[in-house]
């Protein structure tokens, strides 16, 4: 058997078929999201979003071809160079990027827009894999923890200069990979506690109620445990820190731009302003709920036809699927994503090198974060932060970046035996 035939046989076609299914479903739903019954145009019409997305899909195929025919060793050897390049591009973006909705996050090239922060994800994943592949790397040691977190923090800091909070949040997904590689559990307990306290602080109007709740918890712990002054002092200190943080968080939120404050308020009180700041989420939930079990039928969504949901072809593309294909269509799409994520975990665990395994978990983590947060946004469980649904939402930067991210891993997986020989 020729070496080329052996390589092709080792390509994970299951993952590729899931990718094709998701991209195809996304393309049809993008057409449905912009469909106008009075002036119906072909799905292939380049003047509408579905036609433009077809161009992005075609160029994505070219990117896949380049990745699959390239030498697999390039991704390891060039990882730090790529990371440095995209850090430089991110540094330039706030100064030379095009401003859209108060953010300078895009470069405009002719009729096309590219968002560097999207591409920095795969570069950061490669950099982490390269840095952490060393046999001496040990996440139980503080110096290695700080260096790994520093690699993640660099692009986050530059993205916040744009400012693009939603995209910056995506980089927290690398925490899943770090957990798999041995990051101490105390960091995750702290992070979850931080999130829980933040939600409580924002959700409870009066901080005095939060203070009372913390006091009850402290009293219960004191009664259950040993009644020592050290324990009482420690718990009291924690309680005071929580209360101080709650008041500090209120102050920070009050300094945010109005649209970000409104998104947070709507999360905890969806009916606060249903015709204003809560419009997107309210209409999205109506669209999804009105689809029922089987949906209204393709191109028959009334919420879509009458343009009730803003940004329906990008951040809110899921509600198009929910309205027109109902619970069944939504379950199929969610099932494909879950299958993809499970498959990526399986592929990551079968890798012969630490570099490939770490990169594989980075890919899975980023896709999981996008998938979870996007769905949560559309059903009102998370503030609207501009997180696209991978392979589904309209946009060249999104499709290209996710395609590159995924197919680099598919390429590495297909050469896992050769990679073992290099190490």
mmCIF file of C-alpha atoms in Angstrom, residues 59-335:
data_model
loop_
_atom_site.group_PDB
_atom_site.id
_atom_site.type_symbol
_atom_site.label_atom_id
_atom_site.label_comp_id
_atom_site.label_asym_id
_atom_site.label_seq_id
_atom_site.Cartn_x
_atom_site.Cartn_y
_atom_site.Cartn_z
ATOM 1 C CA UNK A 59 -12.877 29.370 0.108
ATOM 2 C CA UNK A 60 -13.091 27.250 3.280
ATOM 3 C CA UNK A 61 -12.748 24.178 1.045
ATOM 4 C CA UNK A 62 -9.573 25.707 -0.393
ATOM 5 C CA UNK A 63 -8.250 26.246 3.142
ATOM 6 C CA UNK A 64 -9.033 22.625 3.991
ATOM 7 C CA UNK A 65 -7.142 21.487 0.889
ATOM 8 C CA UNK A 66 -4.101 23.564 1.836
ATOM 9 C CA UNK A 67 -4.111 22.223 5.405
ATOM 10 C CA UNK A 68 -4.500 18.598 4.330
ATOM 11 C CA UNK A 69 -1.725 18.686 1.720
ATOM 12 C CA UNK A 70 0.693 20.704 3.880
ATOM 13 C CA UNK A 71 3.451 19.019 5.843
ATOM 14 C CA UNK A 72 1.989 18.114 9.239
ATOM 15 C CA UNK A 73 5.212 19.246 10.923
ATOM 16 C CA UNK A 74 4.534 22.870 9.950
ATOM 17 C CA UNK A 75 1.887 23.325 12.629
ATOM 18 C CA UNK A 76 4.299 22.322 15.378
ATOM 19 C CA UNK A 77 7.269 24.218 13.951
ATOM 20 C CA UNK A 78 5.387 27.442 13.143
ATOM 21 C CA UNK A 79 3.108 27.544 16.193
ATOM 22 C CA UNK A 80 4.953 30.317 18.050
ATOM 23 C CA UNK A 81 5.512 32.322 14.858
ATOM 24 C CA UNK A 82 1.786 32.205 14.086
ATOM 25 C CA UNK A 83 0.985 33.213 17.656
ATOM 26 C CA UNK A 84 3.335 36.191 17.480
ATOM 27 C CA UNK A 85 1.944 37.224 14.096
ATOM 28 C CA UNK A 86 -1.651 37.297 15.296
ATOM 29 C CA UNK A 87 -0.689 39.128 18.486
ATOM 30 C CA UNK A 88 0.838 41.809 16.258
ATOM 31 C CA UNK A 89 -2.328 41.963 14.122
ATOM 32 C CA UNK A 90 -4.474 42.225 17.260
ATOM 33 C CA UNK A 91 -2.286 45.077 18.444
ATOM 34 C CA UNK A 92 -2.950 46.958 15.199
ATOM 35 C CA UNK A 93 -6.700 46.286 15.115
ATOM 36 C CA UNK A 94 -7.850 48.958 17.642
ATOM 37 C CA UNK A 95 -5.953 51.599 15.684
ATOM 38 C CA UNK A 96 -6.547 50.628 12.051
ATOM 39 C CA UNK A 97 -9.628 48.409 12.198
ATOM 40 C CA UNK A 98 -13.069 49.421 10.997
ATOM 41 C CA UNK A 99 -15.410 50.580 13.755
ATOM 42 C CA UNK A 100 -18.753 48.767 13.887
ATOM 43 C CA UNK A 101 -21.179 49.196 16.802
ATOM 44 C CA UNK A 102 -18.517 50.863 18.910
ATOM 45 C CA UNK A 103 -15.898 48.173 18.321
ATOM 46 C CA UNK A 104 -12.768 48.248 16.179
ATOM 47 C CA UNK A 105 -12.542 44.503 15.644
ATOM 48 C CA UNK A 106 -12.510 44.114 11.850
ATOM 49 C CA UNK A 107 -10.248 44.803 8.914
ATOM 50 C CA UNK A 108 -12.049 45.709 5.711
ATOM 51 C CA UNK A 109 -10.527 44.377 2.493
ATOM 52 C CA UNK A 110 -12.688 45.463 -0.438
ATOM 53 C CA UNK A 111 -16.165 44.078 0.219
ATOM 54 C CA UNK A 112 -14.864 41.562 2.759
ATOM 55 C CA UNK A 113 -14.392 41.928 6.512
ATOM 56 C CA UNK A 114 -12.025 39.816 8.551
ATOM 57 C CA UNK A 115 -11.946 39.635 12.336
ATOM 58 C CA UNK A 116 -8.390 38.870 13.566
ATOM 59 C CA UNK A 117 -9.595 37.810 17.028
ATOM 60 C CA UNK A 118 -11.342 34.810 15.469
ATOM 61 C CA UNK A 119 -8.125 33.553 13.878
ATOM 62 C CA UNK A 120 -6.091 34.193 17.016
ATOM 63 C CA UNK A 121 -7.962 31.300 18.662
ATOM 64 C CA UNK A 122 -6.267 28.574 16.660
ATOM 65 C CA UNK A 123 -2.904 30.367 16.952
ATOM 66 C CA UNK A 124 -3.274 30.490 20.739
ATOM 67 C CA UNK A 125 -4.236 26.805 20.795
ATOM 68 C CA UNK A 126 -1.102 25.912 18.812
ATOM 69 C CA UNK A 127 1.072 28.084 21.071
ATOM 70 C CA UNK A 128 -0.293 26.418 24.206
ATOM 71 C CA UNK A 129 0.250 22.965 22.721
ATOM 72 C CA UNK A 130 3.825 23.851 21.767
ATOM 73 C CA UNK A 131 4.636 25.367 25.149
ATOM 74 C CA UNK A 132 3.064 22.536 27.139
ATOM 75 C CA UNK A 133 4.417 19.591 25.123
ATOM 76 C CA UNK A 134 7.758 19.604 26.952
ATOM 77 C CA UNK A 135 8.259 16.530 29.199
ATOM 78 C CA UNK A 136 9.386 18.875 31.979
ATOM 79 C CA UNK A 137 6.172 20.910 31.872
ATOM 80 C CA UNK A 138 4.207 20.389 35.077
ATOM 81 C CA UNK A 139 0.926 22.194 35.749
ATOM 82 C CA UNK A 140 1.140 21.390 39.436
ATOM 83 C CA UNK A 141 3.917 23.987 39.683
ATOM 84 C CA UNK A 142 3.020 27.660 39.943
ATOM 85 C CA UNK A 143 5.594 28.905 37.419
ATOM 86 C CA UNK A 144 4.180 26.692 34.662
ATOM 87 C CA UNK A 145 0.620 27.642 35.581
ATOM 88 C CA UNK A 146 1.440 31.341 35.290
ATOM 89 C CA UNK A 147 3.192 30.899 31.949
ATOM 90 C CA UNK A 148 0.298 28.949 30.444
ATOM 91 C CA UNK A 149 -2.211 31.513 31.736
ATOM 92 C CA UNK A 150 0.034 34.277 30.387
ATOM 93 C CA UNK A 151 -0.191 32.848 26.864
ATOM 94 C CA UNK A 152 -3.978 32.964 27.145
ATOM 95 C CA UNK A 153 -4.011 36.434 28.735
ATOM 96 C CA UNK A 154 -1.996 38.109 25.959
ATOM 97 C CA UNK A 155 -4.641 37.876 23.188
ATOM 98 C CA UNK A 156 -7.420 38.514 25.727
ATOM 99 C CA UNK A 157 -5.831 41.820 26.765
ATOM 100 C CA UNK A 158 -5.427 42.939 23.145
ATOM 101 C CA UNK A 159 -8.996 41.933 22.249
ATOM 102 C CA UNK A 160 -10.333 43.940 25.184
ATOM 103 C CA UNK A 161 -8.711 47.038 23.637
ATOM 104 C CA UNK A 162 -11.125 46.785 20.691
ATOM 105 C CA UNK A 163 -13.236 46.281 22.948
ATOM 106 C CA UNK A 164 -14.841 42.866 22.233
ATOM 107 C CA UNK A 165 -15.894 41.296 25.519
ATOM 108 C CA UNK A 166 -17.715 38.366 23.907
ATOM 109 C CA UNK A 167 -14.728 37.131 21.899
ATOM 110 C CA UNK A 168 -12.388 37.694 24.840
ATOM 111 C CA UNK A 169 -14.607 35.455 26.979
ATOM 112 C CA UNK A 170 -14.071 32.564 24.545
ATOM 113 C CA UNK A 171 -10.463 32.242 25.683
ATOM 114 C CA UNK A 172 -11.666 31.097 29.095
ATOM 115 C CA UNK A 173 -12.576 27.849 27.313
ATOM 116 C CA UNK A 174 -8.902 26.862 27.423
ATOM 117 C CA UNK A 175 -9.511 26.189 31.098
ATOM 118 C CA UNK A 176 -11.100 22.871 30.073
ATOM 119 C CA UNK A 177 -7.878 21.792 28.405
ATOM 120 C CA UNK A 178 -5.825 22.942 31.398
ATOM 121 C CA UNK A 179 -8.055 20.868 33.696
ATOM 122 C CA UNK A 180 -7.396 17.783 31.554
ATOM 123 C CA UNK A 181 -3.656 18.436 31.694
ATOM 124 C CA UNK A 182 -3.533 18.689 35.492
ATOM 125 C CA UNK A 183 -4.325 22.244 36.578
ATOM 126 C CA UNK A 184 -5.080 22.065 40.342
ATOM 127 C CA UNK A 185 -8.784 21.830 41.141
ATOM 128 C CA UNK A 186 -8.667 24.740 43.594
ATOM 129 C CA UNK A 187 -8.524 27.164 40.657
ATOM 130 C CA UNK A 188 -11.803 25.810 39.303
ATOM 131 C CA UNK A 189 -13.477 25.902 42.714
ATOM 132 C CA UNK A 190 -12.420 29.543 42.992
ATOM 133 C CA UNK A 191 -13.612 30.337 39.436
ATOM 134 C CA UNK A 192 -17.010 28.699 39.979
ATOM 135 C CA UNK A 193 -17.399 30.499 43.304
ATOM 136 C CA UNK A 194 -16.487 33.766 41.603
ATOM 137 C CA UNK A 195 -19.136 33.198 38.911
ATOM 138 C CA UNK A 196 -21.778 32.175 41.467
ATOM 139 C CA UNK A 197 -21.153 35.205 43.661
ATOM 140 C CA UNK A 198 -21.180 37.482 40.611
ATOM 141 C CA UNK A 199 -24.550 36.126 39.479
ATOM 142 C CA UNK A 200 -25.966 36.490 42.966
ATOM 143 C CA UNK A 201 -24.638 40.032 43.249
ATOM 144 C CA UNK A 202 -26.158 41.041 39.927
ATOM 145 C CA UNK A 203 -29.406 39.149 40.433
ATOM 146 C CA UNK A 204 -30.174 40.359 43.949
ATOM 147 C CA UNK A 205 -31.184 44.009 43.867
ATOM 148 C CA UNK A 206 -30.253 44.749 47.458
ATOM 149 C CA UNK A 207 -26.755 43.797 48.571
ATOM 150 C CA UNK A 208 -28.042 43.667 52.136
ATOM 151 C CA UNK A 209 -29.954 40.511 51.197
ATOM 152 C CA UNK A 210 -26.746 38.987 49.880
ATOM 153 C CA UNK A 211 -24.959 39.999 53.069
ATOM 154 C CA UNK A 212 -27.675 38.341 55.136
ATOM 155 C CA UNK A 213 -27.388 35.176 53.048
ATOM 156 C CA UNK A 214 -23.621 35.064 53.497
ATOM 157 C CA UNK A 215 -24.117 35.588 57.233
ATOM 158 C CA UNK A 216 -26.503 32.610 57.428
ATOM 159 C CA UNK A 217 -23.988 30.403 55.592
ATOM 160 C CA UNK A 218 -21.191 31.490 57.922
ATOM 161 C CA UNK A 219 -23.332 30.822 61.000
ATOM 162 C CA UNK A 220 -24.245 27.358 59.703
ATOM 163 C CA UNK A 221 -20.623 26.478 59.021
ATOM 164 C CA UNK A 222 -19.568 27.659 62.469
ATOM 165 C CA UNK A 223 -22.252 25.543 64.135
ATOM 166 C CA UNK A 224 -21.376 22.458 62.085
ATOM 167 C CA UNK A 225 -17.608 22.733 62.474
ATOM 168 C CA UNK A 226 -15.319 23.200 65.401
ATOM 169 C CA UNK A 227 -16.001 26.384 67.323
ATOM 170 C CA UNK A 228 -12.510 27.808 67.157
ATOM 171 C CA UNK A 229 -11.609 31.479 66.845
ATOM 172 C CA UNK A 230 -9.467 30.651 63.825
ATOM 173 C CA UNK A 231 -12.453 29.150 61.998
ATOM 174 C CA UNK A 232 -14.748 32.014 62.952
ATOM 175 C CA UNK A 233 -12.150 34.581 61.866
ATOM 176 C CA UNK A 234 -11.561 32.841 58.525
ATOM 177 C CA UNK A 235 -15.262 32.523 57.697
ATOM 178 C CA UNK A 236 -15.970 36.101 58.756
ATOM 179 C CA UNK A 237 -13.129 37.337 56.557
ATOM 180 C CA UNK A 238 -14.490 35.379 53.588
ATOM 181 C CA UNK A 239 -17.944 36.817 54.217
ATOM 182 C CA UNK A 240 -16.632 40.372 54.312
ATOM 183 C CA UNK A 241 -14.673 39.804 51.090
ATOM 184 C CA UNK A 242 -17.807 38.498 49.375
ATOM 185 C CA UNK A 243 -19.844 41.497 50.484
ATOM 186 C CA UNK A 244 -17.087 43.930 49.476
ATOM 187 C CA UNK A 245 -16.805 42.227 46.079
ATOM 188 C CA UNK A 246 -20.568 42.486 45.597
ATOM 189 C CA UNK A 247 -20.557 46.252 46.144
ATOM 190 C CA UNK A 248 -17.448 46.611 43.952
ATOM 191 C CA UNK A 249 -19.117 44.644 41.158
ATOM 192 C CA UNK A 250 -22.124 46.955 41.252
ATOM 193 C CA UNK A 251 -19.789 49.907 40.839
ATOM 194 C CA UNK A 252 -17.936 48.297 37.913
ATOM 195 C CA UNK A 253 -21.195 47.403 36.138
ATOM 196 C CA UNK A 254 -22.424 50.971 36.561
ATOM 197 C CA UNK A 255 -19.370 52.126 34.566
ATOM 198 C CA UNK A 256 -20.032 49.782 31.641
ATOM 199 C CA UNK A 257 -21.501 51.142 28.381
ATOM 200 C CA UNK A 258 -25.294 51.408 28.467
ATOM 201 C CA UNK A 259 -25.877 48.534 26.019
ATOM 202 C CA UNK A 260 -23.803 46.144 28.157
ATOM 203 C CA UNK A 261 -25.616 47.189 31.342
ATOM 204 C CA UNK A 262 -28.932 46.617 29.562
ATOM 205 C CA UNK A 263 -27.933 43.102 28.479
ATOM 206 C CA UNK A 264 -27.091 42.178 32.063
ATOM 207 C CA UNK A 265 -30.353 43.620 33.401
ATOM 208 C CA UNK A 266 -32.425 41.786 30.772
ATOM 209 C CA UNK A 267 -30.793 38.473 31.730
ATOM 210 C CA UNK A 268 -32.229 38.728 35.258
ATOM 211 C CA UNK A 269 -35.454 40.476 34.284
ATOM 212 C CA UNK A 270 -36.490 39.563 30.699
ATOM 213 C CA UNK A 271 -39.721 41.564 30.967
ATOM 214 C CA UNK A 272 -37.955 44.734 32.063
ATOM 215 C CA UNK A 273 -38.151 46.328 28.602
ATOM 216 C CA UNK A 274 -39.657 43.816 26.126
ATOM 217 C CA UNK A 275 -39.978 46.416 23.365
ATOM 218 C CA UNK A 276 -36.490 47.835 23.889
ATOM 219 C CA UNK A 277 -33.357 46.213 25.264
ATOM 220 C CA UNK A 278 -35.115 42.856 25.760
ATOM 221 C CA UNK A 279 -36.487 42.740 22.215
ATOM 222 C CA UNK A 280 -33.887 40.375 20.701
ATOM 223 C CA UNK A 281 -34.141 37.683 23.340
ATOM 224 C CA UNK A 282 -37.912 37.956 23.701
ATOM 225 C CA UNK A 283 -38.491 37.562 19.960
ATOM 226 C CA UNK A 284 -35.929 34.760 19.765
ATOM 227 C CA UNK A 285 -37.757 32.785 22.442
ATOM 228 C CA UNK A 286 -41.078 33.417 20.709
ATOM 229 C CA UNK A 287 -39.627 32.128 17.428
ATOM 230 C CA UNK A 288 -38.203 28.971 19.012
ATOM 231 C CA UNK A 289 -41.349 28.301 21.053
ATOM 232 C CA UNK A 290 -43.686 28.840 18.112
ATOM 233 C CA UNK A 291 -41.916 26.096 16.175
ATOM 234 C CA UNK A 292 -43.435 23.463 18.421
ATOM 235 C CA UNK A 293 -42.478 19.833 17.855
ATOM 236 C CA UNK A 294 -42.120 19.662 14.062
ATOM 237 C CA UNK A 295 -41.775 23.342 13.162
ATOM 238 C CA UNK A 296 -43.680 25.516 10.685
ATOM 239 C CA UNK A 297 -41.766 24.249 7.656
ATOM 240 C CA UNK A 298 -38.757 25.514 5.718
ATOM 241 C CA UNK A 299 -39.117 29.196 4.706
ATOM 242 C CA UNK A 300 -42.429 29.362 6.609
ATOM 243 C CA UNK A 301 -41.190 31.069 9.764
ATOM 244 C CA UNK A 302 -43.328 34.134 10.474
ATOM 245 C CA UNK A 303 -40.836 35.643 12.920
ATOM 246 C CA UNK A 304 -38.257 35.432 10.157
ATOM 247 C CA UNK A 305 -40.462 36.704 7.341
ATOM 248 C CA UNK A 306 -41.428 39.811 9.262
ATOM 249 C CA UNK A 307 -37.889 40.447 10.511
ATOM 250 C CA UNK A 308 -38.784 40.358 14.208
ATOM 251 C CA UNK A 309 -35.411 38.995 15.378
ATOM 252 C CA UNK A 310 -32.409 41.268 14.711
ATOM 253 C CA UNK A 311 -29.118 39.585 13.707
ATOM 254 C CA UNK A 312 -31.026 36.391 12.980
ATOM 255 C CA UNK A 313 -28.516 35.218 10.367
ATOM 256 C CA UNK A 314 -25.559 35.554 12.761
ATOM 257 C CA UNK A 315 -25.860 35.371 16.554
ATOM 258 C CA UNK A 316 -29.529 34.300 16.564
ATOM 259 C CA UNK A 317 -29.423 31.733 13.750
ATOM 260 C CA UNK A 318 -30.606 29.001 16.145
ATOM 261 C CA UNK A 319 -34.052 30.569 16.464
ATOM 262 C CA UNK A 320 -34.542 30.211 12.668
ATOM 263 C CA UNK A 321 -33.929 26.492 12.992
ATOM 264 C CA UNK A 322 -36.182 26.239 16.042
ATOM 265 C CA UNK A 323 -39.089 28.051 14.373
ATOM 266 C CA UNK A 324 -39.003 26.266 11.014
ATOM 267 C CA UNK A 325 -37.946 22.759 12.113
ATOM 268 C CA UNK A 326 -39.161 22.764 15.694
ATOM 269 C CA UNK A 327 -37.932 20.530 18.482
ATOM 270 C CA UNK A 328 -36.985 17.786 16.030
ATOM 271 C CA UNK A 329 -34.750 20.027 13.915
ATOM 272 C CA UNK A 330 -33.162 21.577 16.989
ATOM 273 C CA UNK A 331 -32.509 18.124 18.458
ATOM 274 C CA UNK A 332 -30.827 16.988 15.226
ATOM 275 C CA UNK A 333 -28.526 20.013 15.183
ATOM 276 C CA UNK A 334 -27.695 19.738 18.879
ATOM 277 C CA UNK A 335 -27.127 16.008 18.409
#
